[in-house]
XYZ file of C-alpha atoms in Angstrom:
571
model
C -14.780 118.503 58.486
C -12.097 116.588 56.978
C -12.722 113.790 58.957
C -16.415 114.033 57.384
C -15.106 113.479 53.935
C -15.540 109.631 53.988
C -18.976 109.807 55.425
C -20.074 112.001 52.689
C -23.020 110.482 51.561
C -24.280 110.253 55.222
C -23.218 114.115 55.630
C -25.087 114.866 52.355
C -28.583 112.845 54.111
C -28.163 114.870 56.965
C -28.201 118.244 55.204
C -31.169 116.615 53.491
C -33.080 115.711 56.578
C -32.205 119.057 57.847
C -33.632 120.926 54.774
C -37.084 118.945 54.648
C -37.511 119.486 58.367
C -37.592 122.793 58.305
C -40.085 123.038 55.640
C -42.487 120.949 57.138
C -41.853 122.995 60.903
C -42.837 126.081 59.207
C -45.763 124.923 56.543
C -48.254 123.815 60.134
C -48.312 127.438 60.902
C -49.368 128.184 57.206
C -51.925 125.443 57.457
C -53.534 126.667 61.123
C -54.131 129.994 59.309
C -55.725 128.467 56.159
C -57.758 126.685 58.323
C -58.984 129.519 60.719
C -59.640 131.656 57.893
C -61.308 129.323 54.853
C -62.767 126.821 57.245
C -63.582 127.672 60.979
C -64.559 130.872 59.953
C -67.086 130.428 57.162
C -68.263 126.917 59.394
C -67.005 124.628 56.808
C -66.769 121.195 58.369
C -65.897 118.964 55.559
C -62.787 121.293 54.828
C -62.009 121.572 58.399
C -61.853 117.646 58.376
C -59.513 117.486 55.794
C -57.182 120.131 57.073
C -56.851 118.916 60.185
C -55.665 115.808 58.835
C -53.252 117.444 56.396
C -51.582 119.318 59.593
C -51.696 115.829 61.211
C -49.398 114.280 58.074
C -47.431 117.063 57.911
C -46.201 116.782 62.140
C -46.016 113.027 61.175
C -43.600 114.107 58.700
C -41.898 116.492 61.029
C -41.413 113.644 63.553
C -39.797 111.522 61.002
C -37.518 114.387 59.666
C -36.193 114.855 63.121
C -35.997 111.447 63.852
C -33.429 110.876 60.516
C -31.859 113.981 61.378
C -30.417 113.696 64.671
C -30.265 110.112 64.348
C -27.822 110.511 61.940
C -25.755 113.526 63.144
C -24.998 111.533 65.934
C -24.192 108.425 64.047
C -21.645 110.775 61.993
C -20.509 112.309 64.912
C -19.792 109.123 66.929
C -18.268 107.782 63.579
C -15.750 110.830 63.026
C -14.532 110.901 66.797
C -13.896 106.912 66.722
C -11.476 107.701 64.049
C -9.722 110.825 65.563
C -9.651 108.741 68.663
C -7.393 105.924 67.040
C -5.253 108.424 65.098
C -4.968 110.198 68.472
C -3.782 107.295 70.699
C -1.372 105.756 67.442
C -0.139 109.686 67.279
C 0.309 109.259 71.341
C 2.207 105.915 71.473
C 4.542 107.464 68.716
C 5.714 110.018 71.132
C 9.296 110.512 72.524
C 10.117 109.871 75.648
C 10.698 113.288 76.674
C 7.187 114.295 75.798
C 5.550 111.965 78.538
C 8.213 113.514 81.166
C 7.147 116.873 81.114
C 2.910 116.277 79.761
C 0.887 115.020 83.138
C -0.997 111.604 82.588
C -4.295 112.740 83.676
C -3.764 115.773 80.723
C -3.396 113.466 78.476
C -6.510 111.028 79.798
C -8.691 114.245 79.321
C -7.295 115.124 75.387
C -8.392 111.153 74.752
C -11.612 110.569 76.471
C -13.594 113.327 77.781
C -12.279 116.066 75.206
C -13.172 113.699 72.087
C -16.635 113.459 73.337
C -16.638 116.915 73.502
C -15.753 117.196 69.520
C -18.881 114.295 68.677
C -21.408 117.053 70.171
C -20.159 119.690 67.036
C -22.014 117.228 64.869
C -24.519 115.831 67.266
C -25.772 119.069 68.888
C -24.037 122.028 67.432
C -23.125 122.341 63.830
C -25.664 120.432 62.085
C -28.484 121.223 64.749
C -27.337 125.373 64.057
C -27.659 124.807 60.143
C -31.183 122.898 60.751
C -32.480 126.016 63.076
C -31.393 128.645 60.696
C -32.803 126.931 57.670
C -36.300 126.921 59.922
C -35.520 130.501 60.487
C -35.241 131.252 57.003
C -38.213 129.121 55.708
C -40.191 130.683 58.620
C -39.615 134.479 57.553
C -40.072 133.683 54.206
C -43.620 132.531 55.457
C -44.135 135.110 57.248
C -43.553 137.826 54.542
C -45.185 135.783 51.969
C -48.534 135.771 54.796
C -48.258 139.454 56.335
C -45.343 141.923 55.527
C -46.212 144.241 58.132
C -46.593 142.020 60.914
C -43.855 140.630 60.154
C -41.606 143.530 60.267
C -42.671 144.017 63.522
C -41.291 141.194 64.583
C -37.970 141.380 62.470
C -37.762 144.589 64.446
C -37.071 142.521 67.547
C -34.326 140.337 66.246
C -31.447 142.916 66.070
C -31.753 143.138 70.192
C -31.869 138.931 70.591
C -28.778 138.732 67.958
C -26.986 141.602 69.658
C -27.417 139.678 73.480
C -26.572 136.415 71.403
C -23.736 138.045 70.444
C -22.234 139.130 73.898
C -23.471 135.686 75.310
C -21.093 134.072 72.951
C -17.852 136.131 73.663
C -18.322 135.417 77.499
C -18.992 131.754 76.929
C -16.151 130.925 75.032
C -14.383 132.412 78.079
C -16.236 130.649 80.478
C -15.917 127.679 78.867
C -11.503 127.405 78.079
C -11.656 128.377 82.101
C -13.682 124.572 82.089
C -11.383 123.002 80.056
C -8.319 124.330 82.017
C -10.090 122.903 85.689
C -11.206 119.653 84.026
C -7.902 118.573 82.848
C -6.522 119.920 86.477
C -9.088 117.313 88.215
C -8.169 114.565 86.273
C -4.019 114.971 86.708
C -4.875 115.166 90.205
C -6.938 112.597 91.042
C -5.169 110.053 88.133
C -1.865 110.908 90.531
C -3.048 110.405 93.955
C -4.714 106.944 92.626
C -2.033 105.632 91.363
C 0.612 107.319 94.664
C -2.807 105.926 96.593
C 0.171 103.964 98.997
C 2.640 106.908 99.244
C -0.435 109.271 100.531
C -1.590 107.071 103.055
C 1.902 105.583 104.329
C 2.985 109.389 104.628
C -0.697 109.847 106.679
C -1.064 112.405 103.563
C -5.121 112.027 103.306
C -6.052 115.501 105.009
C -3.778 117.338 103.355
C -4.004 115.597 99.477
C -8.040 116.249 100.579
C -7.276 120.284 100.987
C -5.416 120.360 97.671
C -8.265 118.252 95.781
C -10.694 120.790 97.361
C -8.549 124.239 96.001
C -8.674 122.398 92.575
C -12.465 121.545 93.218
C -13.366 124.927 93.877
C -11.365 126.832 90.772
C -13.833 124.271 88.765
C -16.907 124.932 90.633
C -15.757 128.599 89.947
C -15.424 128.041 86.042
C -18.811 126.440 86.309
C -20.421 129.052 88.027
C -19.722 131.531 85.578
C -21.084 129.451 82.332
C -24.403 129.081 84.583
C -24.321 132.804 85.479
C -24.599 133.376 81.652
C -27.245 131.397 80.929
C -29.331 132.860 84.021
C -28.592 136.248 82.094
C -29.280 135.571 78.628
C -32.213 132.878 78.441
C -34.927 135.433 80.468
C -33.562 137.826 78.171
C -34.248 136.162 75.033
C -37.946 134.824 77.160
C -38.786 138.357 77.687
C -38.032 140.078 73.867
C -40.313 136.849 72.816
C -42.940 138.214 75.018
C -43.046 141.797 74.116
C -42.558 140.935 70.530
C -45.876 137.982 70.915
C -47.890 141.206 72.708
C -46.734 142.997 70.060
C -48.598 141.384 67.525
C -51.534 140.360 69.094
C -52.162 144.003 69.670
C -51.438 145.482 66.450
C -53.565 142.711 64.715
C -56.201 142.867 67.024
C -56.181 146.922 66.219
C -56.077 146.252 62.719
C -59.043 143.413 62.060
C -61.275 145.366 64.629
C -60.520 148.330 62.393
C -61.691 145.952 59.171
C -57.830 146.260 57.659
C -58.412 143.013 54.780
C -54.745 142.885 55.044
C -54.586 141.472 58.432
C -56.667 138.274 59.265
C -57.748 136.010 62.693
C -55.828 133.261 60.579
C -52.554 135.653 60.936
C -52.960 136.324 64.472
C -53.229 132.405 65.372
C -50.194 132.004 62.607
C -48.277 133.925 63.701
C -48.564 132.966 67.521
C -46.771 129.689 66.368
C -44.580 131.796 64.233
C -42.858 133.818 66.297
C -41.991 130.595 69.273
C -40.738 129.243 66.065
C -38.923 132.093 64.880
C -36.831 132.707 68.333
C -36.572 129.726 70.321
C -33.969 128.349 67.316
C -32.815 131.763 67.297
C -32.458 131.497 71.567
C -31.448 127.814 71.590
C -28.714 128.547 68.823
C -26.900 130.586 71.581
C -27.522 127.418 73.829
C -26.217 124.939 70.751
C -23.088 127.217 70.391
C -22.253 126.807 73.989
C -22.283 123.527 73.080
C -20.207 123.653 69.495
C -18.287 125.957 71.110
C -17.062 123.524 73.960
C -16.205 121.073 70.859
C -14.384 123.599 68.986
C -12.289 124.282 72.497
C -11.675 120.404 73.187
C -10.962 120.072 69.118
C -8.496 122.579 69.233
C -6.557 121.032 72.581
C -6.757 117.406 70.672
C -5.348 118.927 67.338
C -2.767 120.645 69.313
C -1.731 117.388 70.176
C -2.140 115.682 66.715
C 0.017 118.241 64.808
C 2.928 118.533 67.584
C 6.004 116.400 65.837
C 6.966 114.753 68.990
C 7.490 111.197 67.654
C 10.514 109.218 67.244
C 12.036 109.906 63.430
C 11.414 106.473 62.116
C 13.344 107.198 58.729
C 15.477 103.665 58.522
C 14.788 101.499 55.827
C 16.483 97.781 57.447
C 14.994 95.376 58.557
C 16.613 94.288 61.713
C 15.678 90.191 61.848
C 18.399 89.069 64.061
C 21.342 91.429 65.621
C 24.881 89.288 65.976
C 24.787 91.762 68.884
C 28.286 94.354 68.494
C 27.455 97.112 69.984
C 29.398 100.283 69.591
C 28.937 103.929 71.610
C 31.108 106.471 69.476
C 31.539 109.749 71.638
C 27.940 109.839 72.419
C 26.587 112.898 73.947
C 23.193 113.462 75.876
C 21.058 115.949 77.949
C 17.190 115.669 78.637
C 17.482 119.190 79.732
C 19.077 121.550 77.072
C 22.991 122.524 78.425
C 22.574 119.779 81.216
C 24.927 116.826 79.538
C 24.091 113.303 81.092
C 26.097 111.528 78.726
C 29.906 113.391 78.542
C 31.429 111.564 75.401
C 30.800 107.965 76.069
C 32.769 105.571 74.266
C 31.951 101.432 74.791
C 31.898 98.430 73.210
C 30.036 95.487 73.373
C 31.405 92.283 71.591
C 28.619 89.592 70.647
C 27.040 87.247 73.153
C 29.035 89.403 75.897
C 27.374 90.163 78.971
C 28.893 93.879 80.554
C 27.517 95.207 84.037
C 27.459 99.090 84.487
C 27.916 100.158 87.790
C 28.065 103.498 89.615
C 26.056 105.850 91.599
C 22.397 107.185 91.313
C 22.391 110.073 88.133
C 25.511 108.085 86.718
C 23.802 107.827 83.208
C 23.774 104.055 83.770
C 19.846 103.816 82.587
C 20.449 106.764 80.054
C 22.380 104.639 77.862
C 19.678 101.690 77.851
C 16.767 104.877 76.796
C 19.463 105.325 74.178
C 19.941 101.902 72.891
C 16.022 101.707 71.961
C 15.739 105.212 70.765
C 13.734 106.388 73.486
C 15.598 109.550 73.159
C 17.410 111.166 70.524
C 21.685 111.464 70.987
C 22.484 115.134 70.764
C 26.094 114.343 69.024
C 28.287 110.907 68.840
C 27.138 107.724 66.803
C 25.231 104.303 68.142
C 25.413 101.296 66.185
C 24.713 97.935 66.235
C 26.525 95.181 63.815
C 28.113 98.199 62.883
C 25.394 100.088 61.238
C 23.851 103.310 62.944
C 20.918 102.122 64.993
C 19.447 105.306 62.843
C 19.015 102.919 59.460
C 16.829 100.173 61.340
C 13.138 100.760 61.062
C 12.526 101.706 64.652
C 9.718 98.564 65.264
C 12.415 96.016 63.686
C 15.142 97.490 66.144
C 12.767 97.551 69.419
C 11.837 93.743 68.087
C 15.139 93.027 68.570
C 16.276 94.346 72.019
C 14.139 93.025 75.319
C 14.342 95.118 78.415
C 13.187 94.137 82.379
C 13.486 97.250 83.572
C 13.343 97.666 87.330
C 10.085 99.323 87.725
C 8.023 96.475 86.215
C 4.527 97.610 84.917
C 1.939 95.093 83.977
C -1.308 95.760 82.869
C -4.358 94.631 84.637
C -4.752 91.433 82.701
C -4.066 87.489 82.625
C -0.661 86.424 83.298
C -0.060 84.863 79.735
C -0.986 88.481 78.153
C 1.059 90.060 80.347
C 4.011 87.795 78.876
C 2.643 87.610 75.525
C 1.267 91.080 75.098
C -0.994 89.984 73.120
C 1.606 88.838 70.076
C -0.066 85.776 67.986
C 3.315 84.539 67.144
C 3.822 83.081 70.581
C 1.982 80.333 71.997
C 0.921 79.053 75.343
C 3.376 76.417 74.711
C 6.079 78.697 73.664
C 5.635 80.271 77.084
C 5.516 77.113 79.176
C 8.503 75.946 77.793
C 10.285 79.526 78.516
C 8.754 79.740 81.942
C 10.395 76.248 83.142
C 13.644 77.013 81.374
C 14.053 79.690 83.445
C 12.398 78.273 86.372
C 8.948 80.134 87.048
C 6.716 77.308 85.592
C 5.985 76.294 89.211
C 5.821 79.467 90.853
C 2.805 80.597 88.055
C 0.872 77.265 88.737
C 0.951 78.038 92.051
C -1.443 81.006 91.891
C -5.845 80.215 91.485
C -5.616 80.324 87.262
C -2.376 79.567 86.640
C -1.220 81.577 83.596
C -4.629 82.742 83.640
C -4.755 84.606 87.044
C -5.889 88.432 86.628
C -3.073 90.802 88.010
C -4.764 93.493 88.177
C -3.510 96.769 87.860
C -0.016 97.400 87.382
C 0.223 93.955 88.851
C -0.600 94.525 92.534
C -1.576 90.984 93.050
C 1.936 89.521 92.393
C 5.016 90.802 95.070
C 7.875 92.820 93.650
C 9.804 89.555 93.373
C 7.214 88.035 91.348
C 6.448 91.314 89.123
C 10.003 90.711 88.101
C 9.894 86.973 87.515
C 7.140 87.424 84.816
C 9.136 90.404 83.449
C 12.079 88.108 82.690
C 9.897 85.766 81.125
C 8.384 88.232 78.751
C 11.783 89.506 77.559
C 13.034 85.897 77.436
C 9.615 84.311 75.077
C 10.221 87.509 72.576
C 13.367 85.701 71.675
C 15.661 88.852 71.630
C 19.192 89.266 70.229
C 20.089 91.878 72.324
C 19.021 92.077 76.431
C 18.972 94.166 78.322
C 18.526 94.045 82.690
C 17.705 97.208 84.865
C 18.438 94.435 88.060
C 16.315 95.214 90.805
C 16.386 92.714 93.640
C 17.358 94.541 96.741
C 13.872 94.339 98.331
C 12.955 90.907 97.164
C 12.866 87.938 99.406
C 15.367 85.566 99.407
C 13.389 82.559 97.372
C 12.492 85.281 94.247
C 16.214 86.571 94.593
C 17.472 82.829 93.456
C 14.778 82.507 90.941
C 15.464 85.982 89.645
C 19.807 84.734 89.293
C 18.722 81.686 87.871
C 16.836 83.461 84.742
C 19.270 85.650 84.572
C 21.950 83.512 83.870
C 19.456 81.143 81.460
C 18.279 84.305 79.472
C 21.888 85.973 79.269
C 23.613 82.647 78.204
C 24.999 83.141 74.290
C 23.202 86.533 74.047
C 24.980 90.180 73.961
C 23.671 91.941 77.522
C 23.834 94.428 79.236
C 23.148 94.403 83.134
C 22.528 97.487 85.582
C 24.198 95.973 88.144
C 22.584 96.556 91.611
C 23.930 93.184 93.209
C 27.426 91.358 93.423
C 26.801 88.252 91.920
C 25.851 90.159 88.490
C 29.028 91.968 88.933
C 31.031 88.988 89.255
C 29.843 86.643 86.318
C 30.009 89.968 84.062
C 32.283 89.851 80.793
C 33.716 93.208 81.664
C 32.297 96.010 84.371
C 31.847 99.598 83.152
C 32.089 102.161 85.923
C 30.252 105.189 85.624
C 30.376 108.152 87.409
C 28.965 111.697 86.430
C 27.771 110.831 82.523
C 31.623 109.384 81.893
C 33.247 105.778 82.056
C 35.938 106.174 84.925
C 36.693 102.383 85.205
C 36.645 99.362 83.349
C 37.186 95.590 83.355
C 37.171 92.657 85.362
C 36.069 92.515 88.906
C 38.830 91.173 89.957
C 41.394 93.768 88.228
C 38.918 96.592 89.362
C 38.589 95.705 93.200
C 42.529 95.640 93.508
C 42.850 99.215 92.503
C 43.863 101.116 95.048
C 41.554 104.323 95.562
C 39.939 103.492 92.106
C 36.025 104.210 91.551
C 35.111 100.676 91.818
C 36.740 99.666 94.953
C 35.084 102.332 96.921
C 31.910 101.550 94.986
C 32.597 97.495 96.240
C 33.633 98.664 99.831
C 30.619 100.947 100.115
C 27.707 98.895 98.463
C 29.313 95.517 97.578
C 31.169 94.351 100.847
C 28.161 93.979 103.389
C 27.066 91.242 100.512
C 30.139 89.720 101.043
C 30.159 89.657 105.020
C-alpha cells in the first residue's frame, strides 16, 4: 500500500468505481421485482415499457462501472510493480559480492520477473476485486432485508457453512501455494544453470542425466500444482451445491407462502431473489478464488520484500570525490575470509608506487584475485587498512572509486549487444571516436572491422560470437576508453591463439604505460617487464622483487614457481 500512496487519486477512483458498481449490480434485482409485481402482474404495458428500459440503463451503467474499475486496478497495479521493480533491481546491483555467491541466479530471476507479476494481481484481481464483491454483498443484503426479512434469513442461514469451507479453503491454499513458489524458483535455477553450462552438459555427454534431474524438479512442481487444483475440485462444488439448496430453499418456502395468500411474500420476491442469491454467493465463492489469487501476491510480495529490506549492499558512507588517483597504493596488514574463520588474506602488507606496474604470482587459492575484489570494494576487509593516495579507500564515494580503477578480468562477460556498447556500456561521455582512436592505439581497430558491422556487430550472449582471444581484446579496450588511473589485469591468455596472444601483449603494454597496475600474472613476458613481482602463496607474500633477483634464489617460491610453470615458455 505504500507504494499506492502516489497514485492516490487513481486509488481513491477505484474505490469509487467499486462503490457505484455495486449499487447498480444489486438495484436490477430490485427493479425485476418492481416490475413483476406493479407491471406484469396487473398487465400494465406502458409501465412495463419504461421499466424495462430503466433495467436496460442501469446494466449499461453496470458495464461502464466495471469497465473503470478493473481498468484501473490494473493500471495501478501495473504502475506500483514498475516501481518496486526498479527499486528491486537498483537494491540488487547494490549488493555485495558475497550475496551473489551463495543466492542462485535463477532465484533471483524469479524474485524480479515472475514474482513481481505475482504482486500486480493483489491490485488487479485480489484486493480491490475482494473490496468490490463485499461491497455487492453488503448492498445486496441490505436489499434483501429491505424487500423480504424472512426470506432473507433463510438464506443468511446458509452463509455460516460457505464462510466456514471458505475458511478451511484458505488455510490449505496458502500452503499449497508457498509449496508453488518454492518449485517455481527451483525450475528456474535449474534450467537458468544448465543454459548457460549448455557446453559443459553436452561435452560431458550429460543430457540424460541433467534430463532425470529436470524431471525430479518437474515432478515436485507438478506435485505443488496438484494440490492447489485438488482444492479447488473440493471447494467450488461445495460452494455450487449450498447455492442450490439455499435457491430450492426459497423457491419452496415462497411458493408455500403466496399459494397460502401470505401479502408478505410476493412473485416479484421469488424472481428477485433468484438473481439475489447468484449474486449474493458467487462473490462470496469467487472471493475464495480471488484470495488464491491475493494470496499468491502476498507470498511473492513477501519473498521480494525479503529481498528489499536485507542490508546486503556495499556501505557507501565516503564523502570524496575520487577524479583522478596519482595511483599509491598501500595494503596495511589486511585480513580476509569469505567464509567466517577461513582467512584468505593472512596480514598482507604491499605497496604500490605510482605509474608502477607489479605482477602477483603464485598458485591457484593464493589470494592473488582476492586482493583485486578488495581493491574495488567488492568485499569488505575483516581487519587491516586499504588506501589509495594515502587515504582509506573507505572515504571515496564507492561510484567515484570504481570510476577510477578498470579491471579485464579473465572471465570476460559481455552482454548480448553491439560491439561499441559492449566497450562503451552505454556511457554518453565516450564517443565512437573516442573508441576508434583507443582501439588502434592498442591495436584492435583492424581486427573489429574485420567482423560483418564493424563496431556494430551483435555478440550475442555473453559474447559467444567472438573467440576467447577476441572476448579479451574488446575487454582491454573497454578498460583502456574509461580512461582509468588505476588498472588492473586478471591475464588470461593460455588458451588463446598465437595472433590474439601478440595483440593481447601489445595492449597490455600501451594501456599499462605511465599508469599504476597491477597484473595477475599467468604468462612470462608479464612477469618479466613487471616493476616488482609479488609471490603469493597461502593468503601471505612469501617473495618479492625482480625477476631476475627472484629466479636466482635457490629453493625460493618463485624459482620453483618459474621451473614448474615458467620454463616450458622459455624452451
Amino acid at each position: 500500500m505504500h507504494y499506492a500512496k502516489p497514485y492516490q487519486k487513481r486509488f481513491n477512483w477505484v474505490i469509487v468505481w467499486a462503490i457505484l458498481l455495486s449499487i447498480f449490480a444489486a438495484a436490477r434485482p430490485y427493479l425485476l421485482k418492481q416490475t413483476v409485481d406493479e407491471y406484469i402482474k396487473p398487465e400494465d404495458e406502458n409501465g412495463l415499457l419504461l421499466y424495462v428500459v430503466l433495467m436496460a440503463v442501469v446494466l449499461l451503467l453496470e458495464v461502464l462501472a466495471q469497465f473503470y474499475f478493473t481498468y484501473w486496478a490494473n493500471w495501478l497495479g501495473q504502475d506500483i510493480i514498475k516501481d518496486i521493480r526498479d527499486k528491486l533491481f537498483h537494491h540488487i546491483t547494490s549488493f555485495k559480492m558475497k550475496y551473489f555467491d551463495n543466492e542462485p541466479v535463477g532465484k533471483l530471476v524469479t524474485r524480479s520477473v515472475s514474482d513481481i507479476e505475482s504482486i500486480a494481481s493483489i491490485f488487479s484481481q485480489g484486493l480491490f476485486m475482494i473490496v468490490s464483491d463485499v461491497l455487492k454483498m453488503v448492498v445486496i443484503l441490505g436489499i434483501m432485508f429491505f424487500m423480504n426479512w424472512k426470506l432473507s434469513l433463510i438464506v443468511l442461514a446458509a452463509m455460516p457453512v460457505l464462510i466456514y469451507a471458505t475458511d478451511v479453503f484458505q488455510k490449505k491454499m496458502k500452503v499449497a501455494f508457498n509449496e508453488v513458489r518454492n518449485e517455481v524458483a527451483n525450475l528456474n535455477t535449474f534450467v537458468q544453470e544448465r543454459l548457460t553450462g549448455m557446453k559443459i552438459v553436452q561435452l560431458f555427454n550429460r543430457e540424460a542425466i541433467e534430463l532425470e534431474k529436470f524431471k525430479e524438479i518437474n515432478q515436485k512442481h507438478n506435485v505443488a500444482w496438484l494440490k492447489n487444483i485438488l482444492y479447488n475440485s473440493i471447494f467450488f462444488p461445495i460452494a455450487d451445491i449450498v447455492s442450490s439448496l439455499t435457491l430450492g430453499a426459497i423457491v419452496y418456502y415462497a411458493g408455500i407462502s403466496i399459494i397460502n395468500g401470505d401479502t408478505l411474500t410476493t412473485v416479484g420476491d421469488l424472481f428477485a431473489y433468484t438473481m439475489l442469491i447468484n449474486m449474493l454467493f458467487n462473490p462470496l465463492r469467487q472471493i475464495a478464488d480471488k484470495f488464491n489469487v491475493m494470496q499468491m501476491g502476498i507470498i511473492a510480495a513477501d519473498r521480494v520484500f525479503e529481498i528489499l529490506e536485507k542490508e546486503e549492499n556495499v556501505q557507501d558512507n565516503g564523502t570524496v570525490e575520487a577524479t583522478h588517483f596519482k595511483g599509491f597504493i598501500q595494503l596495511k596488514d589486511v585480513r580476509f575470509s569469505y567464509i567466517k574463520n577461513e582467512e584468505v588474506l593472512k596480514g598482507i602488507n604491499l605497496e604500490v608506487q605510482p605509474g608502477e606496474t607489479i605482477a602477483i604470482v603464485g598458485s591457484t587459492g593464493a589470494g592473488k584475485s582476492t586482493i583485486i575484489n578488495l581493491l574495488n570494494r567488492f568485499y569488505e576487509i575483516n581487519s587491516g587498512e586499504i588506501t589509495i593516495d594515502n587515504r582509506n579507500i573507505n572515504d571515496y564515494t564507492l561510484e567515484s572509486l570504481r570510476k577510477q580503477i578498470a579491471i579485464v578480468l579473465q572471465d570476460v562477460f559481455l552482454f548480448a549487444d553491439t560491439i561499441y556498447n559492449n566497450i562503451t556500456l552505454h556511457n554518453e561521455a565516450i564517443t565512437r571516436e573516442d573508441v576508434i582512436t583507443a582501439a588502434k592505439k592498442i591495436g584492435v581497430h583492424d581486427f573489429i572491422m574485420s567482423l560483418p558491422e564493424g563496431y556494430d556487430y551483435n555478440v550475442k550472449e555473453r559474447g559467444v560470437m567472438l573467440s576467447s582471444g577476441q572476448r579479451q581484446l574488446i575487454a582491454f579496450l573497454r578498460a583502456y576508453v574509461s580512461n582509468p588511473s588505476i588498472l588492473i589485469l586478471d591475464e588470461a591468455t593460455s588458451s588463446i591463439d598465437t595472433h590474439s596472444e601478440e595483440l593481447i601483449q601489445k595492449a597490455t603494454e600501451t594501456i599499462t604505460k605511465d599508469r599504476t597496475s597491477i597484473v595477475i600474472a599467468h604468462r612470462l613476458a608479464t612477469v618479466i617487464n613487471a616493476s616488482k613481482i609479488i609471490v603469493m602463496d597461502k593468503g601471505q607474500i612469501v617473495e618479492f622483487g625482480k625477476h631476475s633477483e627472484l629466479v636466482n634464489k635457490p629453493n625460493g617460491y618463485y624459482k620453483k614457481l618459474y621451473d614448474s610453470q615458467f620454463a616450458v615458455e622459455v624452451e
